[in-house]
Coordinates of C-alpha atoms in Angstrom, one line a residue:
M1 CA 0.0 0.0 0.2
Q2 CA 1.2 3.5 -0.7
T3 CA 1.6 5.7 2.5
D4 CA 1.0 9.4 2.4
A5 CA 1.4 10.1 6.3
I6 CA 3.0 9.1 9.4
V7 CA 0.7 9.7 12.5
F8 CA 2.6 9.6 15.9
D9 CA 1.6 9.4 19.5
F10 CA 3.5 12.0 21.6
D11 CA 3.8 11.2 25.2
G12 CA 6.3 8.3 25.4
L13 CA 6.8 8.2 21.8
L14 CA 8.2 11.5 20.3
M15 CA 9.6 12.5 23.8
D16 CA 9.8 10.6 27.0
T17 CA 7.5 12.5 29.1
E18 CA 6.3 9.2 30.7
T19 CA 9.8 9.0 32.7
T20 CA 9.7 12.6 33.8
L21 CA 5.9 12.2 34.7
L22 CA 6.8 9.1 36.9
E23 CA 9.8 10.8 38.3
C24 CA 7.9 14.1 39.3
W25 CA 5.1 11.9 40.9
R26 CA 7.8 9.8 42.9
Y27 CA 9.6 12.7 44.0
E28 CA 6.2 14.2 45.5
W29 CA 5.6 10.9 47.5
R30 CA 9.1 11.0 48.9
Q31 CA 8.5 14.6 50.2
H32 CA 6.0 13.2 52.5
G33 CA 8.3 10.0 53.3
L34 CA 6.3 7.6 51.1
E35 CA 7.3 5.5 48.0
L36 CA 5.1 5.3 45.1
D37 CA 4.5 2.0 43.4
P38 CA 5.2 2.4 39.7
A39 CA 3.6 -1.0 39.0
T40 CA 0.1 0.8 39.4
F41 CA 1.0 4.1 38.0
F42 CA 0.4 4.1 34.4
A43 CA -3.2 3.8 33.2
D44 CA -4.3 1.4 30.4
H45 CA -6.0 4.4 28.7
G46 CA -5.0 7.8 27.4
G47 CA -6.3 11.0 29.0
D48 CA -5.7 12.9 32.0
V49 CA -5.7 10.9 35.3
T50 CA -4.1 13.5 37.4
A51 CA -7.0 13.6 39.9
E52 CA -6.7 10.0 40.3
H53 CA -3.0 10.4 41.3
Y54 CA -3.8 13.0 43.8
R55 CA -6.6 11.1 45.4
R56 CA -4.1 8.2 45.9
L57 CA -1.5 10.4 47.4
A58 CA -4.2 12.3 49.6
A59 CA -5.3 8.8 51.0
A60 CA -1.6 7.9 51.6
V61 CA -0.7 11.1 53.4
G62 CA -3.8 11.8 55.5
P63 CA -5.7 14.8 56.5
G64 CA -2.9 17.1 56.5
F65 CA -2.3 16.8 52.7
D66 CA -2.1 20.3 50.9
R67 CA -3.0 19.6 47.4
D68 CA -2.2 23.1 46.2
A69 CA 1.5 23.2 47.6
S70 CA 1.8 19.5 46.3
H71 CA 0.9 20.6 42.9
A72 CA 3.2 23.4 42.7
R73 CA 6.2 21.5 43.9
R74 CA 5.6 18.5 41.6
L75 CA 5.1 20.8 38.6
A76 CA 8.4 22.7 39.4
Y77 CA 10.5 19.5 39.6
R78 CA 9.1 18.3 36.4
E79 CA 10.2 21.4 34.8
T80 CA 13.6 20.7 36.0
L81 CA 13.5 17.1 34.4
H82 CA 12.2 18.8 31.0
T83 CA 15.3 21.2 30.9
G84 CA 17.4 18.6 28.9
L85 CA 14.5 16.5 27.4
G86 CA 14.7 15.9 23.7
L87 CA 13.2 13.5 21.2
R88 CA 13.5 9.8 21.5
D89 CA 16.2 7.8 19.8
G90 CA 15.6 7.6 16.1
I91 CA 12.5 10.2 16.0
D92 CA 14.4 13.1 14.7
A93 CA 16.0 10.8 11.9
W94 CA 12.5 9.7 10.9
L95 CA 11.0 13.0 10.8
A96 CA 13.8 14.0 8.4
Q97 CA 13.3 10.8 6.2
A98 CA 9.5 11.4 6.2
A99 CA 10.2 15.0 4.8
S100 CA 12.8 13.6 2.2
A101 CA 10.0 11.2 1.1
G102 CA 7.4 13.8 0.7
L103 CA 5.3 12.2 3.7
R104 CA 3.3 14.4 5.8
C105 CA 3.6 13.8 9.7
A106 CA 1.0 14.1 12.0
V107 CA 0.3 13.8 15.8
A108 CA -2.7 12.0 17.2
S109 CA -2.2 12.3 21.2
S110 CA -4.7 11.9 24.1
S111 CA -3.2 14.8 25.7
A112 CA -4.1 18.4 25.5
E113 CA -3.2 20.7 22.8
E114 CA -1.2 23.1 25.0
W115 CA 0.7 20.3 26.4
V116 CA 1.7 18.7 23.2
T117 CA 2.5 21.9 21.3
G118 CA 4.5 23.3 24.0
M119 CA 6.6 20.4 24.4
L120 CA 7.4 20.2 20.7
A121 CA 8.1 23.9 20.4
R122 CA 10.6 23.4 23.3
V123 CA 12.6 21.1 20.9
D124 CA 11.8 23.4 17.7
R125 CA 10.1 20.2 16.2
L126 CA 6.5 21.8 16.1
D127 CA 6.7 22.8 12.4
A128 CA 7.7 19.2 11.3
F129 CA 3.9 18.0 11.8
A130 CA 1.4 19.2 9.0
V131 CA -1.5 18.1 11.3
L132 CA -2.2 17.8 15.1
A133 CA -5.1 16.3 16.9
F134 CA -5.6 16.1 20.7
G135 CA -7.4 14.5 23.5
N136 CA -9.4 17.6 24.4
E137 CA -11.0 17.9 20.8
V138 CA -12.5 14.4 20.9
R139 CA -15.1 12.6 23.2
S140 CA -13.1 9.6 24.4
P141 CA -9.3 8.8 24.8
K142 CA -7.3 6.1 23.5
P143 CA -8.1 3.0 23.2
A144 CA -10.9 4.6 21.4
P145 CA -10.0 5.6 17.7
D146 CA -11.3 9.1 18.0
V147 CA -8.2 11.1 17.9
Y148 CA -7.0 9.0 15.0
R149 CA -10.0 9.6 13.1
L150 CA -9.8 13.4 13.8
A151 CA -6.1 13.3 12.4
L152 CA -6.9 11.4 9.4
E153 CA -10.0 13.7 8.7
R154 CA -7.5 16.7 9.0
L155 CA -5.2 15.0 6.8
G156 CA -7.8 14.0 4.2
L157 CA -6.7 10.7 3.9
E158 CA -8.3 7.1 4.3
P159 CA -6.8 4.9 7.0
A160 CA -5.0 2.7 4.5
R161 CA -2.8 5.6 3.4
A162 CA -1.4 6.2 6.8
V163 CA 0.7 4.5 9.2
A164 CA 0.5 5.0 13.0
V165 CA 3.4 4.9 15.4
E166 CA 2.6 4.2 19.1
D167 CA 4.5 3.4 22.6
T168 CA 1.5 1.8 24.5
P169 CA -0.9 -1.2 23.8
H170 CA -4.0 0.9 24.2
G171 CA -2.3 3.4 21.6
V172 CA -1.8 0.5 19.3
A173 CA -5.6 -0.5 19.8
A174 CA -6.8 2.9 19.0
A175 CA -4.8 3.4 15.7
Q176 CA -6.2 -0.2 14.7
A177 CA -9.4 0.5 15.5
A178 CA -9.2 3.4 13.3
G179 CA -8.2 1.3 10.2
L180 CA -4.3 2.2 10.4
A181 CA -1.3 -0.1 10.4
C182 CA 0.6 0.5 13.5
I183 CA 4.3 0.2 14.5
A184 CA 5.2 0.1 18.0
V185 CA 8.1 1.5 19.9
P186 CA 7.1 0.8 23.7
N187 CA 8.0 3.4 26.2
P188 CA 10.2 2.2 29.1
F189 CA 7.4 1.3 31.2
A190 CA 5.5 -0.9 28.7
D191 CA 5.6 -4.5 28.7
P192 CA 6.7 -5.5 25.1
A193 CA 4.9 -8.8 25.5
R194 CA 1.4 -6.8 25.4
F195 CA 2.3 -5.3 21.7
A196 CA 1.6 -8.7 19.8
S197 CA -1.1 -7.0 17.8
A198 CA 1.0 -4.3 16.6
D199 CA 2.1 -4.9 13.0
L200 CA 5.8 -4.1 13.9
V201 CA 7.5 -3.6 17.2
L202 CA 10.9 -2.1 17.6
G203 CA 13.0 -1.5 20.7
S204 CA 13.7 1.9 19.3
A205 CA 13.2 4.1 16.2
A206 CA 16.9 3.9 15.6
D207 CA 16.5 0.1 15.1
L208 CA 15.4 0.8 11.5
T209 CA 15.1 3.5 8.9
L210 CA 11.7 4.8 8.3
R211 CA 11.7 3.2 4.8
A212 CA 12.6 -0.2 6.5
A213 CA 10.0 0.0 9.2
L214 CA 7.1 1.0 6.6
A215 CA 8.2 -2.0 4.5
A216 CA 8.0 -4.1 7.3
V217 CA 4.3 -3.4 7.6
G218 CA 3.8 -3.5 3.8
A219 CA 3.8 0.2 3.2
T220 CA 5.7 2.2 0.4
A221 CA 6.2 6.0 0.0
V222 CA 6.8 7.9 -2.9
G223 CA 10.2 9.5 -2.7
T224 CA 13.5 8.4 -0.9
V225 CA 13.3 7.7 2.8

């Protein structure tokens, strides 16, 4: 099949914001002499689960918990973690290869617009994406296909003309429910064994050129990748 666009997830895929998210919450738990259990931290769906994280922390701390102070401290710490954060390995090369091949790049994220555009602007890659679609624009987060359908609508493409790239099992499920082939590049906290349904699983985008990755899922692009 000929491919005209690559649709990327954002968090954990383009940038390792999953690690900074976990670490800022771990830091905040430790301010209260507590340890966060990372095994129960990440949800099996997209969208904002901040309220649930605070509910758990407040229950662990007890009546003296000050949510406003906690929130300000946690965000300040995460900001320090983001200071040197760049794109995940191989992603910059894929973006360059896509441009060389005449492929349009898009983002389909369950996160909100301000977060995604702000982070991409920090690494000067916002202009690499022709189309952006966000969780705050659709009814249901991943694994629902809503945000992928929105991205395809904005691209003006049928699902068969685009390939998704995801880092979580629920992201793969969302892309495939929207009819896209999906390459998985699991984030550091996702169990690789849960990606059996993906069309291709890579340890890193640096493992293959974009052309080779597309070929592995039966996709071709006009131009040289």
